[in-house]
Every structure is written in C-alpha cells, then in structure tokens.
CSV table of N, CA and C in Angstrom, one decimal:
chain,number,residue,atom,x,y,z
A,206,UNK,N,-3.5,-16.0,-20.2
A,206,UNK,CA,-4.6,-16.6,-19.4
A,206,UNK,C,-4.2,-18.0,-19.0
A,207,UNK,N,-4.5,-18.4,-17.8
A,207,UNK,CA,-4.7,-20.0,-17.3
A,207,UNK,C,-5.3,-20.2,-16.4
A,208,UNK,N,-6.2,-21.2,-16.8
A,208,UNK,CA,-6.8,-21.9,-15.7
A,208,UNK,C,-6.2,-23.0,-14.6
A,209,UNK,N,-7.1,-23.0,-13.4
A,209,UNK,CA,-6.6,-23.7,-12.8
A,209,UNK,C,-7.4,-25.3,-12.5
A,210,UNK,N,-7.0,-25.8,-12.9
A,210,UNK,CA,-7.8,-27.8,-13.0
A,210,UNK,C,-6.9,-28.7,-12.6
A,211,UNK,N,-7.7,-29.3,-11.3
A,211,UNK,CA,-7.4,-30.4,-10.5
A,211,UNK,C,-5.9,-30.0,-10.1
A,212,UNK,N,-5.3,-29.1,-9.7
A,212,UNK,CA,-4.2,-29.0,-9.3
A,212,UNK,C,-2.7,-28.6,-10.2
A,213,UNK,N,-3.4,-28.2,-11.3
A,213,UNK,CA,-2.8,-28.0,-12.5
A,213,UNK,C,-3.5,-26.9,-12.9
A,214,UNK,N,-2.0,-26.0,-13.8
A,214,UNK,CA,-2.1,-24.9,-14.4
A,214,UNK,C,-2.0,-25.0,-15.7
A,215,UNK,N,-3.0,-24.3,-16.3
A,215,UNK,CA,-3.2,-25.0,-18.0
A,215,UNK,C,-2.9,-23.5,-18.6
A,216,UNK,N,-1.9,-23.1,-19.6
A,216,UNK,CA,-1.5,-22.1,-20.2
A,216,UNK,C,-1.4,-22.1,-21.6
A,217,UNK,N,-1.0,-21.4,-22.0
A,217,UNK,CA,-0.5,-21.7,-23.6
A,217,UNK,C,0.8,-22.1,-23.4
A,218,UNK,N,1.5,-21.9,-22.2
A,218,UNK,CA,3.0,-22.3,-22.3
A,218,UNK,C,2.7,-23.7,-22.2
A,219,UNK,N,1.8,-24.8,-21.5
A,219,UNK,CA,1.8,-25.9,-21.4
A,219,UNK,C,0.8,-26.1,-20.1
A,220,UNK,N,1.4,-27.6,-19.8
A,220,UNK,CA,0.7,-27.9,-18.3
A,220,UNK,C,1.8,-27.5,-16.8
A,221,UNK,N,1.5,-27.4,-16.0
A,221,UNK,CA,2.3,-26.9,-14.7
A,221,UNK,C,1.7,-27.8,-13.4
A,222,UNK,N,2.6,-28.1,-12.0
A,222,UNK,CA,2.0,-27.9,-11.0
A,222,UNK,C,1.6,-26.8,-10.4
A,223,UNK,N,0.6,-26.8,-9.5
A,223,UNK,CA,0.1,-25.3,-9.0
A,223,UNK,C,0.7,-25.2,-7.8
A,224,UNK,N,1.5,-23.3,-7.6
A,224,UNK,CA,2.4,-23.4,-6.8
A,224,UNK,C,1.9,-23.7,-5.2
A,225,UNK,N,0.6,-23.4,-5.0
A,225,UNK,CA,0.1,-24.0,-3.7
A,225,UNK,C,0.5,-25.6,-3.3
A,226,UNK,N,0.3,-26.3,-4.0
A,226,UNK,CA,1.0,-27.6,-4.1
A,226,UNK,C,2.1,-28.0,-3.8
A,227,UNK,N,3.2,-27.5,-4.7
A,227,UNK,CA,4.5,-27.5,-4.4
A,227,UNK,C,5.0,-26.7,-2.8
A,228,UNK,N,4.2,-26.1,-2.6
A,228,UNK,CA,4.6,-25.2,-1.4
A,228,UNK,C,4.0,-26.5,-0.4
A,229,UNK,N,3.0,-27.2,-0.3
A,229,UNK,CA,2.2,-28.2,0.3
A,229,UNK,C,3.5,-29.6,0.5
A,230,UNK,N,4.1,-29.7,-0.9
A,230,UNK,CA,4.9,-30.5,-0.8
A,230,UNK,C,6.2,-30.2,-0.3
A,231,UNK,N,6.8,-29.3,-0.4
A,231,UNK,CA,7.5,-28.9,0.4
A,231,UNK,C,7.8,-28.7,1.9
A,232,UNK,N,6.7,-28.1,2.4
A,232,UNK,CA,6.4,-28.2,3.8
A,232,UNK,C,6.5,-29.7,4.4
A,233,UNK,N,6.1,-30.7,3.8
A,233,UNK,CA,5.8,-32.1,4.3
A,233,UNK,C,7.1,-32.6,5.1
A,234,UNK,N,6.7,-33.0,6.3
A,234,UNK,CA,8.1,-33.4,7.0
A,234,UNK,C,8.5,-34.4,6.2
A,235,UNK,N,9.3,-35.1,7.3
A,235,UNK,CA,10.1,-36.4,7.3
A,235,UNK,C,8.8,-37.4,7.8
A,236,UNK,N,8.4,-38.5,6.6
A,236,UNK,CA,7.5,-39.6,7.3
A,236,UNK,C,8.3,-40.5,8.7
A,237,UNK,N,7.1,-40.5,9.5
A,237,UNK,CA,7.6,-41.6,10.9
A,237,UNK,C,7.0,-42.7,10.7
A,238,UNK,N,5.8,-42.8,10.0
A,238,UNK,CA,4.8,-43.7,9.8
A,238,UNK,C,4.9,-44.6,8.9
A,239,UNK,N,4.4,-45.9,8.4
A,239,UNK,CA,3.5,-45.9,7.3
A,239,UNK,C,2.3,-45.3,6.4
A,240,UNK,N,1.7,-44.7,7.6
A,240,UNK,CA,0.6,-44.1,7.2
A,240,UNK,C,1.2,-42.8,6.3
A,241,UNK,N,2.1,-41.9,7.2
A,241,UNK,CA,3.2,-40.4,6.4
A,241,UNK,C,3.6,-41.2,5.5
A,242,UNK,N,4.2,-41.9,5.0
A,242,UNK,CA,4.8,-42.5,3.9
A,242,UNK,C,3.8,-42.8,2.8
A,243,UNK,N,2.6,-43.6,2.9
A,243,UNK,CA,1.9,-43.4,2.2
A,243,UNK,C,0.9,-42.2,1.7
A,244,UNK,N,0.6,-41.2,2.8
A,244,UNK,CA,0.3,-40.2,2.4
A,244,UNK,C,1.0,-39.1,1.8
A,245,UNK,N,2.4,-39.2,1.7
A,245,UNK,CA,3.5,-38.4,0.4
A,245,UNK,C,3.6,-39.2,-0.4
A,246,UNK,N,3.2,-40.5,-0.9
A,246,UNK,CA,3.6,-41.2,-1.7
A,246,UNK,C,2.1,-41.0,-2.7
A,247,UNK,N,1.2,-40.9,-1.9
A,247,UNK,CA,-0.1,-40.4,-2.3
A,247,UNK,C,-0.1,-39.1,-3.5
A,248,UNK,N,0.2,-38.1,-2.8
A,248,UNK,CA,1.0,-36.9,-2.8
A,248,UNK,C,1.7,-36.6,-4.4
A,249,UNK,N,2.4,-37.6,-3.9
A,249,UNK,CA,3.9,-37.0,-5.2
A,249,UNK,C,3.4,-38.3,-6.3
A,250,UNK,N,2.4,-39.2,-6.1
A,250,UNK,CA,2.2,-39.8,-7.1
A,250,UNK,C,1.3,-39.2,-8.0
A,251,UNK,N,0.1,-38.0,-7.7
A,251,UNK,CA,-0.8,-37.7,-8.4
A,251,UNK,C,0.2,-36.6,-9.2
A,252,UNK,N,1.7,-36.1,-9.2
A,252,UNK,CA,2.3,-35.6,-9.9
A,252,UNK,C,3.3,-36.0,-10.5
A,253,UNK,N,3.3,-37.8,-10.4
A,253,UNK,CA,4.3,-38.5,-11.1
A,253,UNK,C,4.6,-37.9,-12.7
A,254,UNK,N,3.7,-37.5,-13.6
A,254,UNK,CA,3.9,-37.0,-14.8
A,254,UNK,C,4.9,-36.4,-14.9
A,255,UNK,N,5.3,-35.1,-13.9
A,255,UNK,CA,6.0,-34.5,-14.0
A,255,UNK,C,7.6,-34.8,-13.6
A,256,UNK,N,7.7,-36.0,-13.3
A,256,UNK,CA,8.9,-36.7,-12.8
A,256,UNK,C,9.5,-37.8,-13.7
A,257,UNK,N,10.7,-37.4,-13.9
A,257,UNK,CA,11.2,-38.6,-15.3
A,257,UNK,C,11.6,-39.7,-14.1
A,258,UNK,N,11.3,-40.7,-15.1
A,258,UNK,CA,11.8,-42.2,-13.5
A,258,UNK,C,10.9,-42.3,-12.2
A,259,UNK,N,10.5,-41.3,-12.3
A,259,UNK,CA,9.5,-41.8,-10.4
A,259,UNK,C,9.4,-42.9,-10.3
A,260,UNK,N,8.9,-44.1,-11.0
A,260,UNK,CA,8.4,-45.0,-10.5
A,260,UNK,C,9.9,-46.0,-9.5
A,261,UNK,N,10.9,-46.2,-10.5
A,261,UNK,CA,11.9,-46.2,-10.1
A,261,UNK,C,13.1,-45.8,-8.6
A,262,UNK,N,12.9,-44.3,-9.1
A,262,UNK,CA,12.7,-43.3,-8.0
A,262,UNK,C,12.3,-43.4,-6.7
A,263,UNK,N,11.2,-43.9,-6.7
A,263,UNK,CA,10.4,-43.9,-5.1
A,263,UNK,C,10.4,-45.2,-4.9
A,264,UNK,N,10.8,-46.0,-5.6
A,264,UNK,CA,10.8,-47.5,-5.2
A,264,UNK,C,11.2,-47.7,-3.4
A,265,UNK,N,12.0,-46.8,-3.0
A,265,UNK,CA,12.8,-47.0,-1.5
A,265,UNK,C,11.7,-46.9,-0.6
A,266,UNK,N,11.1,-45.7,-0.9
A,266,UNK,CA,9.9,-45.2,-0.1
A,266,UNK,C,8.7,-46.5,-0.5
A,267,UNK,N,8.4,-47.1,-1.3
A,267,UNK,CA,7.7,-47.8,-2.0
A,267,UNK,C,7.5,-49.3,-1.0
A,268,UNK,N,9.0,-49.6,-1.0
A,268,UNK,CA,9.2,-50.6,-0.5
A,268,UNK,C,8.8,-50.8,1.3
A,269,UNK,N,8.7,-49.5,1.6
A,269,UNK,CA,8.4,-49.1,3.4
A,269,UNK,C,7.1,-49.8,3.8
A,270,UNK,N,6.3,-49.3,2.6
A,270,UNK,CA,4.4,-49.7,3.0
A,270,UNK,C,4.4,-51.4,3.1
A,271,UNK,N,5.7,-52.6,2.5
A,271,UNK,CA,5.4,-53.9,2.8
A,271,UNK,C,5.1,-53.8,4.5
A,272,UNK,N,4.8,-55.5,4.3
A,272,UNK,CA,4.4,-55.8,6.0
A,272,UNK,C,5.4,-56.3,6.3
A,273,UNK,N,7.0,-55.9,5.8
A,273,UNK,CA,7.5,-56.5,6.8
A,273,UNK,C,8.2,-55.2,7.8
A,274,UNK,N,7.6,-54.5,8.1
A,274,UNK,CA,7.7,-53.7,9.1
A,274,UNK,C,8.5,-52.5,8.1
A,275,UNK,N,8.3,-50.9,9.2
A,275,UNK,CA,8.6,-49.6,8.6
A,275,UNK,C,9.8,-49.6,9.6
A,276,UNK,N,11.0,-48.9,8.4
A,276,UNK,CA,12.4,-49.1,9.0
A,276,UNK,C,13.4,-47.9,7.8
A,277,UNK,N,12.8,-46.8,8.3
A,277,UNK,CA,13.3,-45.3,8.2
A,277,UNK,C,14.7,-45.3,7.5
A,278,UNK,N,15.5,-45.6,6.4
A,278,UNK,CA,16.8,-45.4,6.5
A,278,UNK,C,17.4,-44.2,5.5
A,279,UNK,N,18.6,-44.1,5.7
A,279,UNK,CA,19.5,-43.2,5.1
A,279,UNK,C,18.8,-43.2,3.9
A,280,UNK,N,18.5,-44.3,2.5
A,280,UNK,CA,18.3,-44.5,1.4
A,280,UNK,C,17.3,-43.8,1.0
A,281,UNK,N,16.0,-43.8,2.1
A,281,UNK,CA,14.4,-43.3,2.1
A,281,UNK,C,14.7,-41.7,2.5
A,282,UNK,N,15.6,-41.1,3.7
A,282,UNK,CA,15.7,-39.9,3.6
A,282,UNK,C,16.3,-38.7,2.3
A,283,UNK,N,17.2,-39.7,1.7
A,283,UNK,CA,17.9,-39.1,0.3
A,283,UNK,C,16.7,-39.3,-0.6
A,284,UNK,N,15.5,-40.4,-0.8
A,284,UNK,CA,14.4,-40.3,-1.6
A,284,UNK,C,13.6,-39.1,-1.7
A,285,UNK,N,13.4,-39.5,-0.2
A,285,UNK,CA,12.0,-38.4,-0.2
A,285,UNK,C,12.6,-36.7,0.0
A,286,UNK,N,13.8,-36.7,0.3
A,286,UNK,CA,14.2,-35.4,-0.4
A,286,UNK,C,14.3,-35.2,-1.3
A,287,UNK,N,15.1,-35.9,-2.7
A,287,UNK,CA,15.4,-36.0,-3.9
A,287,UNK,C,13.6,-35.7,-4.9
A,288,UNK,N,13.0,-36.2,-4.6
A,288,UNK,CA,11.5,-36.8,-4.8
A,288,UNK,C,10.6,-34.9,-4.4
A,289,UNK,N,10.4,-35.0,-3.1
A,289,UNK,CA,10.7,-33.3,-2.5
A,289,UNK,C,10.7,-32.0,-3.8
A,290,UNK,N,12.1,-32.2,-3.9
A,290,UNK,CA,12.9,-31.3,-4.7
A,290,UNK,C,12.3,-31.3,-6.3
A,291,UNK,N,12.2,-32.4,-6.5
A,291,UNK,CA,12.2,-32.7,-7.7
A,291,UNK,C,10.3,-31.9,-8.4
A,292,UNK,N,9.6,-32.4,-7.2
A,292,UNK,CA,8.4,-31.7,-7.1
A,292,UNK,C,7.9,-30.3,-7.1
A,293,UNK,N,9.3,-29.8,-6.3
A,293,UNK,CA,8.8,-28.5,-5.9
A,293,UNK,C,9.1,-27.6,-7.0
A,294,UNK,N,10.0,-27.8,-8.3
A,294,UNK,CA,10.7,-27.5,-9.1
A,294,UNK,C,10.2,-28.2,-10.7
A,295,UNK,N,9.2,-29.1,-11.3
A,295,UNK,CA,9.1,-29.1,-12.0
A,295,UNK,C,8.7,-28.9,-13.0
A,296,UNK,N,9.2,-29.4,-14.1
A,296,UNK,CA,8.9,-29.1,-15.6
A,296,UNK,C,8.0,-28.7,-16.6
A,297,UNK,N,7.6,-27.6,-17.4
A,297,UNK,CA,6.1,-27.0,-17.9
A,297,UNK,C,6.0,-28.3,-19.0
A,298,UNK,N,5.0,-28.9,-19.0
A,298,UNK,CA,4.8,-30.0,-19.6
A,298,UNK,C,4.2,-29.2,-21.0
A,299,UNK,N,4.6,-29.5,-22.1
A,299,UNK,CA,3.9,-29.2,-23.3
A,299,UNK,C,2.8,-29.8,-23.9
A,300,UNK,N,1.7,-28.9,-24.3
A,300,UNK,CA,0.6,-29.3,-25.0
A,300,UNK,C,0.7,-30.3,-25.9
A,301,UNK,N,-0.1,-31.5,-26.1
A,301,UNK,CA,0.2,-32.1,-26.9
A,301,UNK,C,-0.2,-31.1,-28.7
A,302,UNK,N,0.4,-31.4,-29.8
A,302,UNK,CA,-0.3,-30.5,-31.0
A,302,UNK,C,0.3,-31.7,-31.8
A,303,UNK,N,-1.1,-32.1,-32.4
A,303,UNK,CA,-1.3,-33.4,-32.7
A,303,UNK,C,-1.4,-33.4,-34.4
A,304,UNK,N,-0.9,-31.9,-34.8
A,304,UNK,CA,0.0,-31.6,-36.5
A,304,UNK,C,1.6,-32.1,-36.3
A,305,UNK,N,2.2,-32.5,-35.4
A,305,UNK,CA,3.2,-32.5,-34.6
A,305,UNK,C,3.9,-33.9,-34.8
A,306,UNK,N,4.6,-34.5,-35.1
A,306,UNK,CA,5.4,-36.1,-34.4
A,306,UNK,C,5.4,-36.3,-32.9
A,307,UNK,N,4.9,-37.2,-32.6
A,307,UNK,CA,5.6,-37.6,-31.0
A,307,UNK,C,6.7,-38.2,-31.2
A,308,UNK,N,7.3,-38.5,-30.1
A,308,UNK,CA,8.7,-39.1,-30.0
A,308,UNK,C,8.5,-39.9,-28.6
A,309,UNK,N,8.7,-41.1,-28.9
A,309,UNK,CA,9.2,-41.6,-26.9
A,309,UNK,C,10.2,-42.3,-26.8
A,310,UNK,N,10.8,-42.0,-25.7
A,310,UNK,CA,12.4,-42.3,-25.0
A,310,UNK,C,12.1,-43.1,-24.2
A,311,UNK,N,12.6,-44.4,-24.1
A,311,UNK,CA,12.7,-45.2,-22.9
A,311,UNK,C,13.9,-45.6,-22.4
A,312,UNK,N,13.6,-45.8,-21.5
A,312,UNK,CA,15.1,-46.2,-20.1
A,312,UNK,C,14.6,-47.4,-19.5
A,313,UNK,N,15.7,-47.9,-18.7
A,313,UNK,CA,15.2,-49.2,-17.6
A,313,UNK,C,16.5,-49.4,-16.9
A,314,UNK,N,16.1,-49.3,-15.8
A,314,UNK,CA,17.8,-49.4,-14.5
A,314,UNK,C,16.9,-51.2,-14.1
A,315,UNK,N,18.1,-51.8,-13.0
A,315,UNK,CA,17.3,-52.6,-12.1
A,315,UNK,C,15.9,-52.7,-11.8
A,316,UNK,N,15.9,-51.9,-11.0
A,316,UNK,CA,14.6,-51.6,-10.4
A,316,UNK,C,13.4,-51.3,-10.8
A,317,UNK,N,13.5,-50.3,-12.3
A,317,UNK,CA,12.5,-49.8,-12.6
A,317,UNK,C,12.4,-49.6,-14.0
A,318,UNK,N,11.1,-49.0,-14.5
A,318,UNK,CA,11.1,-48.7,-16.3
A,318,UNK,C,10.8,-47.5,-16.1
A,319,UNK,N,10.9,-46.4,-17.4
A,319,UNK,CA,10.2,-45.0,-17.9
A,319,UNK,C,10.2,-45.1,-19.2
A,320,UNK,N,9.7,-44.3,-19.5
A,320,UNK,CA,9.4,-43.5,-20.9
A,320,UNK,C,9.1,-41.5,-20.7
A,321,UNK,N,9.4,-41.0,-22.1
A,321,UNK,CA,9.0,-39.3,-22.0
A,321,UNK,C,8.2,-39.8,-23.2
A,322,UNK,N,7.4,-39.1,-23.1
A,322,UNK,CA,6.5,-38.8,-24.7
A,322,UNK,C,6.9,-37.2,-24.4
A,323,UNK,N,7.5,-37.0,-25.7
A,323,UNK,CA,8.4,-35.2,-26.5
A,323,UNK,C,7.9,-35.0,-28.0
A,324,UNK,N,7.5,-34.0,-28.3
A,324,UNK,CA,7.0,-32.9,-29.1
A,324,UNK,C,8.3,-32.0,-29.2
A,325,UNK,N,9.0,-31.6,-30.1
A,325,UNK,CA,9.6,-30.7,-30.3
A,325,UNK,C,10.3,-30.9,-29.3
A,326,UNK,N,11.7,-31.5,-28.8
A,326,UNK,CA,12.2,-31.2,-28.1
A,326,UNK,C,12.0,-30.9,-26.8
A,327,UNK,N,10.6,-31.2,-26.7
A,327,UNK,CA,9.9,-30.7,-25.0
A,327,UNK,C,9.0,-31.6,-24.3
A,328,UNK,N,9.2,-32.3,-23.3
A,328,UNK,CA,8.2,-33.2,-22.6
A,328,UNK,C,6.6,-32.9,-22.9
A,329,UNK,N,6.3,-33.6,-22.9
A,329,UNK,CA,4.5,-33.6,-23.0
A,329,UNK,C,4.1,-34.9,-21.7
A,330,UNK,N,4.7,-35.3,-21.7
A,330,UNK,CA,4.3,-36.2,-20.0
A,330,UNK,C,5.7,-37.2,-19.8
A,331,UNK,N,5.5,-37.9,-18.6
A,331,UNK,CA,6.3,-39.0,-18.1
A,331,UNK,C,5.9,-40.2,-17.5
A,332,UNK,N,6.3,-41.1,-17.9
A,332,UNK,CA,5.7,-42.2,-17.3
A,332,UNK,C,6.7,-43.2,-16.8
A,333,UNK,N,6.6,-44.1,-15.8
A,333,UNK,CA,7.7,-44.6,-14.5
A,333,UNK,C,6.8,-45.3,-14.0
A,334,UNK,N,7.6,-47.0,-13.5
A,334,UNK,CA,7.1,-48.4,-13.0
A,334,UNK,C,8.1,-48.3,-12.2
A,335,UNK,N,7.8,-49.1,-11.2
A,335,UNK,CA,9.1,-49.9,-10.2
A,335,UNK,C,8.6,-51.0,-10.7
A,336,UNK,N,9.5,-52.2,-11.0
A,336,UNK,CA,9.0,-53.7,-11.3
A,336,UNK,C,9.2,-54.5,-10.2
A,337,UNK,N,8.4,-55.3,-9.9
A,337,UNK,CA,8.2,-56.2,-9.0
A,337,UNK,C,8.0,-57.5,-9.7
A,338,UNK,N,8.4,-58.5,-8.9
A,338,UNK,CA,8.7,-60.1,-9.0
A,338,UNK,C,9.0,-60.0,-10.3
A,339,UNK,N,8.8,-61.4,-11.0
A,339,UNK,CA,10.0,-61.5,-12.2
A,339,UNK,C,10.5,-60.4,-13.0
A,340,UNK,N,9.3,-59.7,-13.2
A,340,UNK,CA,9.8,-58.3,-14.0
A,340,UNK,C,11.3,-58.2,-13.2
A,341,UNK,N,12.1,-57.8,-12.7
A,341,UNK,CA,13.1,-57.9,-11.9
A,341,UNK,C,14.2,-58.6,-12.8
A,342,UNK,N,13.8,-59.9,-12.7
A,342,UNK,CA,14.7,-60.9,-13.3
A,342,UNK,C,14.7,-60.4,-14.8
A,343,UNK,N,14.2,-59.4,-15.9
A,343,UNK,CA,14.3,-59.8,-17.3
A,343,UNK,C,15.7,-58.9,-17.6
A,344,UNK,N,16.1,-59.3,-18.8
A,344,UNK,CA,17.7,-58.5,-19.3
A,344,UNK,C,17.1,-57.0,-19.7
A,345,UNK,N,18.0,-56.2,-19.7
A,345,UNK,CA,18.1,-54.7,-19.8
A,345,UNK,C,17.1,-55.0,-20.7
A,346,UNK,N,17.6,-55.2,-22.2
A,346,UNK,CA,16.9,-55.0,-23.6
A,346,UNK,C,15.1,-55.3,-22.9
A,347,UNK,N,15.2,-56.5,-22.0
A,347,UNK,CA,13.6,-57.1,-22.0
A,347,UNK,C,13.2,-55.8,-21.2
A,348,UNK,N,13.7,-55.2,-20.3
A,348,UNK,CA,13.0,-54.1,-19.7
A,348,UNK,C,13.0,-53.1,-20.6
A,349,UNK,N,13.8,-52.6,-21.6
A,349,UNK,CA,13.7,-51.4,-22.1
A,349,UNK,C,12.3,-51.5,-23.1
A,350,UNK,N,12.1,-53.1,-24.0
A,350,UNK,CA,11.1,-53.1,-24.8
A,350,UNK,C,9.9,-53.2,-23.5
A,351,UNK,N,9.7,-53.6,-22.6
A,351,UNK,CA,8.6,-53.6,-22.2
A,351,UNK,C,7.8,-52.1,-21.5
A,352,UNK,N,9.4,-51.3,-21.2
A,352,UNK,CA,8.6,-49.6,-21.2
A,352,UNK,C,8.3,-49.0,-22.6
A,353,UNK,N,8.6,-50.0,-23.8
A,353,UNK,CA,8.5,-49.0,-24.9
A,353,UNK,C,6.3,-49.5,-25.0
A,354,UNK,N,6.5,-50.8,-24.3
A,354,UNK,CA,5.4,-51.2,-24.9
A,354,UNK,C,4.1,-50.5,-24.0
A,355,UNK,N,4.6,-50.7,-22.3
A,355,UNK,CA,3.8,-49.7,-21.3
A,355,UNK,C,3.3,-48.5,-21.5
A,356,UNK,N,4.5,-47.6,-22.2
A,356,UNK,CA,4.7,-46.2,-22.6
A,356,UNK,C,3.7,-45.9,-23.8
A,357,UNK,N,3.7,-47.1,-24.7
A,357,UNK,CA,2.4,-47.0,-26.3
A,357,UNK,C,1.1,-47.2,-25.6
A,358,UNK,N,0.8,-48.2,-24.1
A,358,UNK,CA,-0.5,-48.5,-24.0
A,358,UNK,C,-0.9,-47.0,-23.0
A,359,UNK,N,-0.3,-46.8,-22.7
A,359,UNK,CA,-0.3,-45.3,-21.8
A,359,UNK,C,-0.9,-44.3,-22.2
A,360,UNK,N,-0.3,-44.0,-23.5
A,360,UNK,CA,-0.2,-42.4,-24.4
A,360,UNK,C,-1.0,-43.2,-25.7
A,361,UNK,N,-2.0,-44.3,-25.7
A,361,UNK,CA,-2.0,-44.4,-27.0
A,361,UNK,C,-3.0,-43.6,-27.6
A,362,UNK,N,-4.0,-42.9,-26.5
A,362,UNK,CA,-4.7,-41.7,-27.7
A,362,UNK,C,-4.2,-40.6,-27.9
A,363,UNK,N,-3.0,-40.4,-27.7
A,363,UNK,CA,-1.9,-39.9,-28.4
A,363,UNK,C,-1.4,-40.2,-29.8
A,364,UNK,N,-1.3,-41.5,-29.7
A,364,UNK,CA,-0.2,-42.2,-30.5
A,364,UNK,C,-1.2,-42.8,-31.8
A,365,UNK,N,-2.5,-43.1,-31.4
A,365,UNK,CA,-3.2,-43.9,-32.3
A,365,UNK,C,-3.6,-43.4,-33.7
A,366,UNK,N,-3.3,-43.7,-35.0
A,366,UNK,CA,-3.9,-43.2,-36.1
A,366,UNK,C,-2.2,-42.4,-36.4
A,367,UNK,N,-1.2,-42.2,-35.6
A,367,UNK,CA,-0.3,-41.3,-36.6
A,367,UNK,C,1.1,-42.6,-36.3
A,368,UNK,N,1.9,-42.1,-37.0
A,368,UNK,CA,3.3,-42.7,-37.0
A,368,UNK,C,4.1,-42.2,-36.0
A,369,UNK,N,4.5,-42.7,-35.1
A,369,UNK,CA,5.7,-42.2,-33.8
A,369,UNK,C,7.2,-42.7,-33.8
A,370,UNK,N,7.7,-42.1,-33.4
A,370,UNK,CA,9.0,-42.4,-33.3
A,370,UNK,C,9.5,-42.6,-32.2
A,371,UNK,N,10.5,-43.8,-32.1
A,371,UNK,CA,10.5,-44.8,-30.6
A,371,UNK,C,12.3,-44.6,-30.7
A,372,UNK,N,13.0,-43.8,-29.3
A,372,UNK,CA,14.2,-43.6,-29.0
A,372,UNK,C,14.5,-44.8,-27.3
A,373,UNK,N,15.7,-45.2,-27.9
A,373,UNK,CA,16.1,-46.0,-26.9
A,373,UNK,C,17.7,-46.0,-27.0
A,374,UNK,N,18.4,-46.3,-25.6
A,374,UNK,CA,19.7,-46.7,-25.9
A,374,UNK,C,20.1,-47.8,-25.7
C-alpha cells in the first residue's frame, strides 16, 4: 500500500518522488528567462531532499536570478541537466525508526554545504546551502562544522532526546 501526499509517495519501502513529477520535470525545457529559471528552481527545490549537495549544485542556476542580468552559459546548461537527471531518478528515502541510531555525514566544497541524515546505511533525507558573502571566505573545517551544525538545527526532531553520530572527512 501507498499513499500519495503533496507529491510524494509514502510506502513501507520509504519516501519517493511521484512519477508524475518526475515526468513534469523532465519534460521542462531549457530556461530562456529569469522567470523559467526560477520556475525550475522552484521545481527541483521542493525536491531538494532528495538531492545530496543541491544547494551547492544549483548554485549556477542560482546565481542567474541576480540583477545583474540573465546570461545562459555552458555551466547553467550542464546544471540544469545534471539537476534534471538527478530528479528524474531519485533515491527511496527511508522512514525514519526512531529505535534506530541516526548518523549525519557532512561535506563542504567552495561554494556550498550538505549533510545526509542515514539509518542503516540508507538516506532518510538531504540537506544542501550554497553560501553566500563571508560564509564563502571560512576554511574547509569552518564550513564542514557549520553543515554539521545547520544539519542538527534541520533534523533536530529527529535528533532531540537520543545520541547521534556525526561523520565527517
């Protein structure tokens, strides 16, 4: 049995996108606009969960909506296909079971932070920043602690009341 809520398929295997969706996302051209750019950014953000790094990720596309003018390039086409793909194709998110340990993994490139909160070896959600102004400037370590710390304020009625375990490299 599963239901279908807000665009998501709820099963015992876990959480899912619903394939009408993905078929929606898929179809979507190539943005010409601002306006297309923000309306797939719209789009693929209400499924960020399911994307390790998005925030990161779409930073290209991200960066389009400033005012200083829309200016289409090679980097934004490899995005929003990458982004695309990655949508139309993702991961059965696992139920949280809260007899269970969580676990979160954080990362940090340049541009951006994540974290996974994992059960058993299986995602249970995702979470992804692009950093702007100083956040930019801090050292790897200063970005990796501050996804560990975004990632606890995120998932913390998850997290609250039990002992978790915090993975970093």
């Amino acid at each position: 049995m599963q239901v279908d809520y807000l665009g998501h398929l709820i099963s015992h295997e876990g959480v899912q996108v619903d394939p009408t969706k993905t078929r929606a996302m898929n179809e979507w051209p190539t943005p010409t606009t601002v306006k297309g750019v923000r309306g797939f950014l719209g789009l693929a953000g209400y499924y960020r969960k399911f994307v390790s790094g998005f925030g990161g990720i779409a930073a290209p596309l991200t960066q389009l909506l400033t005012k200083e003018g829309f200016h289409w390039s090679a980097e934004a086409t490899t995005t929003f296909n990458w982004l695309k793909q990655a949508l139309v194709s993702p991961p059965i998110l696992r139920l949280p079971d809260f007899t269970q340990a969580f676990i979160i993994e954080s990362d940090a490139c340049g541009v951006g932070i994540g974290a996974i909160l994992i059960q058993e070896d299986h995602p249970v959600a995702f979470y992804s920043e692009a950093l702007k102004g100083s956040a930019l400037n801090l050292s790897t370590y200063e970005k990796e602690m501050l996804a560990i710390v975004k990632a606890i304020c995120k998932w913390r009625t998850y997290l609250l009341g039990k002992p978790f375990i915090v993975r970093t490299d």
